Tab-separated table of C-alpha atoms in Angstrom:
chain	number	residue	atom	x	y	z
K	1	UNK	CA	101.051	335.638	237.204
K	2	UNK	CA	103.161	337.450	234.654
K	3	UNK	CA	106.782	337.612	233.621
K	4	UNK	CA	108.921	340.106	231.689
K	5	UNK	CA	108.312	339.786	227.973
K	6	UNK	CA	111.153	337.907	226.288
K	7	UNK	CA	112.733	339.474	223.223
K	8	UNK	CA	113.153	335.972	221.764
K	9	UNK	CA	110.379	333.651	222.985
K	10	UNK	CA	111.214	329.955	223.061
K	11	UNK	CA	108.736	327.710	221.270
K	12	UNK	CA	108.356	323.948	221.193
K	13	UNK	CA	106.394	323.395	217.989
K	14	UNK	CA	104.800	319.946	217.742
K	15	UNK	CA	104.658	318.916	214.085
K	16	UNK	CA	103.350	315.950	212.140
K	17	UNK	CA	99.959	314.705	211.035
K	18	UNK	CA	96.979	314.867	213.387
K	19	UNK	CA	95.838	311.817	215.389
K	20	UNK	CA	99.426	311.103	216.420
K	21	UNK	CA	99.105	311.876	220.138
K	22	UNK	CA	100.046	315.568	220.118
K	23	UNK	CA	97.207	316.695	222.422
K	24	UNK	CA	98.046	313.990	224.955
K	25	UNK	CA	101.722	314.923	224.893
K	26	UNK	CA	100.974	318.638	225.115
K	27	UNK	CA	98.680	318.118	228.096
K	28	UNK	CA	101.398	316.153	229.878
K	29	UNK	CA	104.037	318.828	229.249
K	30	UNK	CA	101.651	321.565	230.392
K	31	UNK	CA	101.599	320.246	233.965
K	32	UNK	CA	104.865	322.083	234.632
K	33	UNK	CA	104.588	325.760	235.544
K	34	UNK	CA	107.437	326.682	233.221
K	35	UNK	CA	105.486	325.356	230.197
K	36	UNK	CA	102.550	327.166	228.604
K	37	UNK	CA	100.564	324.984	226.176
K	38	UNK	CA	98.378	326.971	223.786
K	39	UNK	CA	97.016	324.234	221.534
K	40	UNK	CA	96.830	324.585	217.755
K	41	UNK	CA	97.364	328.318	217.274
K	42	UNK	CA	97.128	327.900	213.502
K	43	UNK	CA	93.346	327.586	213.997
K	44	UNK	CA	93.012	330.641	216.243
K	45	UNK	CA	92.022	332.993	213.423
K	46	UNK	CA	89.038	330.913	212.275
K	47	UNK	CA	87.889	328.874	215.257
K	48	UNK	CA	88.667	331.238	218.144
K	49	UNK	CA	88.362	334.735	216.677
K	50	UNK	CA	85.824	333.716	214.057
K	51	UNK	CA	83.603	331.160	215.788
K	52	UNK	CA	84.402	331.993	219.445
K	53	UNK	CA	84.866	328.308	220.270
K	54	UNK	CA	85.734	327.092	223.743
K	55	UNK	CA	89.260	327.279	225.087
K	56	UNK	CA	90.686	324.160	226.769
K	57	UNK	CA	89.829	325.774	230.114
K	58	UNK	CA	86.133	325.504	229.199
K	59	UNK	CA	85.402	329.189	228.581
K	60	UNK	CA	84.591	330.683	225.211
K	61	UNK	CA	87.662	332.269	223.642
K	62	UNK	CA	86.356	335.812	224.172
K	63	UNK	CA	85.524	335.066	227.833
K	64	UNK	CA	88.853	333.393	228.703
K	65	UNK	CA	90.925	335.732	230.929
K	66	UNK	CA	94.180	334.227	229.671
K	67	UNK	CA	93.440	334.846	226.000
K	68	UNK	CA	92.056	338.309	226.743
K	69	UNK	CA	95.352	339.287	228.350
K	70	UNK	CA	97.316	337.690	225.508
K	71	UNK	CA	95.334	339.696	222.960
K	72	UNK	CA	95.865	342.914	224.896
K	73	UNK	CA	99.631	342.402	225.135
K	74	UNK	CA	100.119	341.136	221.597
K	75	UNK	CA	97.882	343.491	219.616
K	76	UNK	CA	96.266	345.972	221.973
K	77	UNK	CA	93.176	343.763	221.986
K	78	UNK	CA	91.833	341.138	219.579
K	79	UNK	CA	89.517	343.725	218.029
K	80	UNK	CA	92.626	345.352	216.542
K	81	UNK	CA	93.326	342.231	214.452
K	82	UNK	CA	92.022	342.322	210.885
K	83	UNK	CA	90.986	338.687	210.652
K	84	UNK	CA	90.247	338.794	206.924
K	85	UNK	CA	93.689	340.233	206.244
K	86	UNK	CA	95.316	337.532	208.381
K	87	UNK	CA	93.423	334.762	206.590
K	88	UNK	CA	94.448	336.170	203.199
K	89	UNK	CA	98.062	336.341	204.382
K	90	UNK	CA	97.779	332.791	205.719
K	91	UNK	CA	96.649	331.590	202.297
K	92	UNK	CA	99.697	333.212	200.658
K	93	UNK	CA	102.141	331.739	203.182
K	94	UNK	CA	100.827	328.829	205.220
K	95	UNK	CA	99.907	326.072	202.774
K	96	UNK	CA	101.614	322.747	202.088
K	97	UNK	CA	102.085	323.751	198.449
K	98	UNK	CA	104.318	326.638	199.593
K	99	UNK	CA	106.815	324.399	201.456
K	100	UNK	CA	109.269	323.943	198.533
K	101	UNK	CA	109.572	327.726	198.328
K	102	UNK	CA	109.860	328.169	202.112
K	103	UNK	CA	112.606	325.520	202.223
K	104	UNK	CA	114.927	327.630	200.067
K	105	UNK	CA	117.851	329.648	201.437
K	106	UNK	CA	116.392	332.945	200.218
K	107	UNK	CA	113.078	334.445	199.148
K	108	UNK	CA	112.160	337.349	196.866
K	109	UNK	CA	111.636	340.557	198.915
K	110	UNK	CA	107.833	340.608	198.579
K	111	UNK	CA	107.464	336.959	199.616
K	112	UNK	CA	109.938	337.392	202.467
K	113	UNK	CA	107.922	340.358	203.762
K	114	UNK	CA	104.735	338.258	203.750
K	115	UNK	CA	106.392	335.329	205.519
K	116	UNK	CA	107.955	337.496	208.198
K	117	UNK	CA	104.747	339.462	208.768
K	118	UNK	CA	102.867	336.184	209.159
K	119	UNK	CA	105.489	334.757	211.529
K	120	UNK	CA	105.409	337.987	213.543
K	121	UNK	CA	101.718	337.453	214.350
K	122	UNK	CA	102.592	334.160	216.043
K	123	UNK	CA	105.710	335.572	217.687
K	124	UNK	CA	103.588	338.274	219.311
K	125	UNK	CA	101.130	335.672	220.601
K	126	UNK	CA	103.911	333.450	221.947
K	127	UNK	CA	105.686	336.356	223.652
K	128	UNK	CA	102.451	337.528	225.236
K	129	UNK	CA	101.550	333.983	226.378
K	130	UNK	CA	104.901	333.676	228.137
K	131	UNK	CA	104.430	337.042	229.824
K	132	UNK	CA	100.893	336.264	231.002
K	133	UNK	CA	101.658	332.714	232.174
K	134	UNK	CA	105.124	333.306	233.616
K	135	UNK	CA	106.354	330.224	231.730
K	136	UNK	CA	109.678	329.805	229.931
K	137	UNK	CA	108.495	327.752	226.948
K	138	UNK	CA	105.333	327.833	224.838
K	139	UNK	CA	104.087	324.583	223.300
K	140	UNK	CA	102.237	325.063	220.008
K	141	UNK	CA	100.758	321.805	218.691
K	142	UNK	CA	99.626	323.265	215.340
K	143	UNK	CA	101.423	320.406	213.543
K	144	UNK	CA	101.317	322.027	210.075
K	145	UNK	CA	104.740	321.807	208.456
K	146	UNK	CA	104.046	324.944	206.414
K	147	UNK	CA	103.592	326.988	209.607
K	148	UNK	CA	106.792	325.546	211.080
K	149	UNK	CA	108.653	326.587	207.916
K	150	UNK	CA	107.184	330.100	208.117
K	151	UNK	CA	108.266	330.382	211.765
K	152	UNK	CA	111.795	329.325	210.791
K	153	UNK	CA	112.076	332.640	208.879
K	154	UNK	CA	111.334	334.719	211.991
K	155	UNK	CA	114.239	336.851	213.211
K	156	UNK	CA	113.345	336.883	216.901
K	157	UNK	CA	112.087	333.396	217.726
K	158	UNK	CA	113.840	330.499	219.479
K	159	UNK	CA	112.150	327.705	217.513
K	160	UNK	CA	112.519	324.048	218.525
K	161	UNK	CA	110.488	321.504	216.584
K	162	UNK	CA	109.247	318.115	217.763
K	163	UNK	CA	108.473	315.897	214.784
K	164	UNK	CA	105.867	313.477	216.164
K	165	UNK	CA	105.341	310.319	214.088
K	166	UNK	CA	102.800	307.506	214.384
K	167	UNK	CA	102.320	304.361	212.323
K	168	UNK	CA	100.464	305.453	209.180
K	169	UNK	CA	97.950	302.600	209.497
K	170	UNK	CA	96.965	303.697	213.006
K	171	UNK	CA	96.605	307.287	211.790
K	172	UNK	CA	94.430	306.166	208.863
K	173	UNK	CA	92.131	304.236	211.188
K	174	UNK	CA	91.786	307.230	213.504
K	175	UNK	CA	90.988	309.679	210.686
K	176	UNK	CA	88.230	307.350	209.512
K	177	UNK	CA	86.303	307.688	212.779
K	178	UNK	CA	83.698	310.366	213.407
K	179	UNK	CA	84.759	312.479	216.397
K	180	UNK	CA	82.598	315.219	217.884
K	181	UNK	CA	84.167	318.623	218.554
K	182	UNK	CA	83.065	319.602	222.100
K	183	UNK	CA	84.535	323.113	221.759
K	184	UNK	CA	81.652	324.070	219.470
K	185	UNK	CA	79.089	325.813	221.716
K	186	UNK	CA	76.243	326.485	219.303
K	187	UNK	CA	75.067	323.356	217.506
K	188	UNK	CA	77.077	320.220	216.828
K	189	UNK	CA	80.161	319.728	214.703
K	190	UNK	CA	82.551	316.885	213.959
K	191	UNK	CA	86.187	316.631	212.980
K	192	UNK	CA	86.743	315.888	209.282
K	193	UNK	CA	87.246	312.326	208.115
K	194	UNK	CA	89.624	311.136	205.393
K	195	UNK	CA	89.891	308.004	203.280
K	196	UNK	CA	92.915	305.712	203.718
K	197	UNK	CA	94.372	306.963	200.432
K	198	UNK	CA	93.955	310.626	201.441
K	199	UNK	CA	95.597	309.944	204.808
K	200	UNK	CA	98.488	308.211	203.039
K	201	UNK	CA	99.162	311.319	200.967
K	202	UNK	CA	98.886	313.667	203.933
K	203	UNK	CA	101.012	311.447	206.194
K	204	UNK	CA	103.794	311.205	203.615
K	205	UNK	CA	103.762	314.904	202.712
K	206	UNK	CA	103.752	316.187	206.291
K	207	UNK	CA	106.413	313.817	207.586
K	208	UNK	CA	108.684	314.315	204.582
K	209	UNK	CA	108.451	318.080	205.065
K	210	UNK	CA	109.910	317.852	208.560
K	211	UNK	CA	112.974	316.126	207.146
K	212	UNK	CA	113.483	319.236	204.986
K	213	UNK	CA	112.898	321.534	207.946
K	214	UNK	CA	115.869	320.040	209.819
K	215	UNK	CA	118.123	322.111	207.556
K	216	UNK	CA	116.553	325.318	208.884
K	217	UNK	CA	115.600	324.560	212.502
K	218	UNK	CA	116.321	322.352	215.517
K	219	UNK	CA	114.231	319.226	214.963
K	220	UNK	CA	113.802	316.210	217.221
K	221	UNK	CA	111.894	313.143	216.057
K	222	UNK	CA	109.703	311.088	218.398
K	223	UNK	CA	107.461	308.128	217.663
K	224	UNK	CA	104.048	307.960	219.306
K	225	UNK	CA	104.680	304.299	220.100
K	226	UNK	CA	107.831	305.156	222.058
K	227	UNK	CA	106.156	308.059	223.848
K	228	UNK	CA	103.336	305.817	225.091
K	229	UNK	CA	105.824	303.129	226.141
K	230	UNK	CA	107.820	305.595	228.265
K	231	UNK	CA	105.892	308.824	228.965
K	232	UNK	CA	108.090	309.857	231.888
K	233	UNK	CA	111.285	309.397	229.891
K	234	UNK	CA	109.728	311.271	226.973
K	235	UNK	CA	108.866	314.272	229.139
K	236	UNK	CA	112.424	314.400	230.489
K	237	UNK	CA	113.900	314.285	226.979
K	238	UNK	CA	111.574	316.969	225.673
K	239	UNK	CA	112.249	319.254	228.603
K	240	UNK	CA	115.960	318.862	227.961
K	241	UNK	CA	115.427	319.584	224.246
K	242	UNK	CA	113.455	322.690	225.236
K	243	UNK	CA	116.227	323.905	227.529
K	244	UNK	CA	114.313	323.186	230.737
K	245	UNK	CA	115.461	321.318	233.875
K	246	UNK	CA	113.881	318.058	234.963
K	247	UNK	CA	110.569	318.443	236.824
K	248	UNK	CA	109.443	315.157	238.462
K	249	UNK	CA	106.368	316.849	239.942
K	250	UNK	CA	104.909	317.260	236.471
K	251	UNK	CA	104.442	313.506	236.230
K	252	UNK	CA	101.897	313.407	239.061
K	253	UNK	CA	99.156	313.644	236.440
K	254	UNK	CA	99.908	310.082	235.346
K	255	UNK	CA	97.661	307.359	236.721
K	256	UNK	CA	100.030	305.115	238.643
K	257	UNK	CA	101.996	308.052	240.015
K	258	UNK	CA	105.324	307.710	238.155
K	259	UNK	CA	106.779	310.610	240.117
K	260	UNK	CA	105.772	309.169	243.509
K	261	UNK	CA	104.214	305.720	243.674
K	262	UNK	CA	102.830	306.429	247.164
K	263	UNK	CA	100.857	309.475	246.010
K	264	UNK	CA	97.507	309.699	244.325
K	265	UNK	CA	97.709	310.891	240.715
K	266	UNK	CA	96.937	314.596	240.448
K	267	UNK	CA	94.081	316.040	238.438
K	268	UNK	CA	95.553	317.728	235.366
K	269	UNK	CA	95.765	321.482	234.983
K	270	UNK	CA	93.748	322.357	231.903
K	271	UNK	CA	95.733	324.140	229.243
K	272	UNK	CA	94.437	327.278	227.552
K	273	UNK	CA	94.460	325.441	224.246
K	274	UNK	CA	93.008	326.533	220.931
K	275	UNK	CA	91.629	323.522	219.031
K	276	UNK	CA	92.889	319.950	219.331
K	277	UNK	CA	91.655	316.531	220.407
K	278	UNK	CA	88.649	316.458	222.799
K	279	UNK	CA	91.034	314.952	225.371
K	280	UNK	CA	92.083	318.505	226.277
K	281	UNK	CA	88.778	318.906	228.149
K	282	UNK	CA	89.538	315.893	230.348
K	283	UNK	CA	89.505	316.513	234.076
K	284	UNK	CA	90.884	313.253	235.469
K	285	UNK	CA	94.315	311.648	235.857
K	286	UNK	CA	95.844	310.419	232.622
K	287	UNK	CA	96.381	306.775	231.820
K	288	UNK	CA	98.789	306.660	228.905
K	289	UNK	CA	98.693	303.486	226.907
K	290	UNK	CA	99.251	302.701	223.246
K	291	UNK	CA	96.037	302.654	221.218
K	292	UNK	CA	96.316	299.695	218.833
K	293	UNK	CA	92.655	299.251	217.928
K	294	UNK	CA	93.574	299.667	214.254
K	295	UNK	CA	95.209	296.223	214.230
K	296	UNK	CA	91.793	294.557	214.593
K	297	UNK	CA	89.465	297.196	213.141
K	298	UNK	CA	91.203	298.655	210.097
K	299	UNK	CA	89.920	296.681	207.091
K	300	UNK	CA	92.519	294.504	205.397
K	301	UNK	CA	92.183	296.364	202.098
K	302	UNK	CA	92.644	299.746	203.777
K	303	UNK	CA	95.656	298.449	205.663
K	304	UNK	CA	97.204	297.267	202.390
K	305	UNK	CA	96.560	300.591	200.644
K	306	UNK	CA	98.071	302.658	203.437
K	307	UNK	CA	100.938	300.253	204.038
K	308	UNK	CA	102.023	300.304	200.408
K	309	UNK	CA	101.508	304.045	199.835
K	310	UNK	CA	103.568	304.996	202.888
K	311	UNK	CA	106.175	302.226	202.636
K	312	UNK	CA	109.371	304.315	202.210
K	313	UNK	CA	108.862	306.352	205.372
K	314	UNK	CA	107.465	303.406	207.330
K	315	UNK	CA	110.757	301.645	206.626
K	316	UNK	CA	112.682	304.686	207.774
K	317	UNK	CA	110.709	304.934	211.023
K	318	UNK	CA	110.937	301.217	211.813
K	319	UNK	CA	107.297	300.237	211.265
K	320	UNK	CA	107.774	297.137	209.126
K	321	UNK	CA	108.213	294.547	211.851
K	322	UNK	CA	105.779	293.531	214.570
K	323	UNK	CA	107.933	295.391	217.057
K	324	UNK	CA	109.373	298.829	216.487
K	325	UNK	CA	113.066	299.455	216.978
K	326	UNK	CA	114.274	300.120	220.500
K	327	UNK	CA	115.453	303.600	219.615
K	328	UNK	CA	112.844	305.866	221.227
K	329	UNK	CA	113.979	309.305	220.164
K	330	UNK	CA	116.324	310.209	217.360
K	331	UNK	CA	117.506	313.451	215.847
K	332	UNK	CA	115.938	314.214	212.515
């Protein structure tokens, strides 16, 4: 299935710090035919082109028909991409330390050329993904605020940003666990782990950056806790934010059949996702529930460190009390 290539592809960029439910949310959104979820494209250059890791469909990147067609449309084939040049460009543009510069109203000509050339690589991929899939919106769950800022400088991109937030203590607990990466075909590899203090710094920096981004792009904030409490309502809100009509059929993936209580939950359509949580390889109906294991398993000292280090933004997001505020989605 293919569609005419859009001159201004529409992107829903999921931003925030990892372990906040982005893969789960992306997989849910991807059940609609008008949504194409491509995973964490920021890692395509190293993990897909470099290591030929598995796509969410189960095939190696080079063997996936979807990504082959995307490469052909975007660049005339992936072999035409100078990966070393892209990685060098990425280092000059897409790093957290560059955000203060990217947040400005103007850039020196040489820096602006780098940023726009970098953003154009992604724009080409998004446009090609829409053409190959026939969808109207691409979901990129890269999460990196620096990439979102770079994309905000693109001339021909309809960028809409979802700022996904989760309680910093839950995120710290999750980043402390060792999680295998099933997309690695040769050998065994695990996701990185971070100390509570490191997570506190990353959580604060990434979330604060998306407050700055609201001056340059359309940003919608969503808490993981509110998403898991009302997944159907969340999907409807995000489709509206993305300029898409309601699609009740997309909710058939949910165990419990929120779209039709008399029907069996549907097996999910696997997204052609680059990198992300191992959940993307799941083949069964989704049961969405809030993971609160951190409340019992995160050591008291670690909880205190993270709680204190992230206090200002935890207050802002309503994480001080036992119950979060009733506001489920707010504009950034």
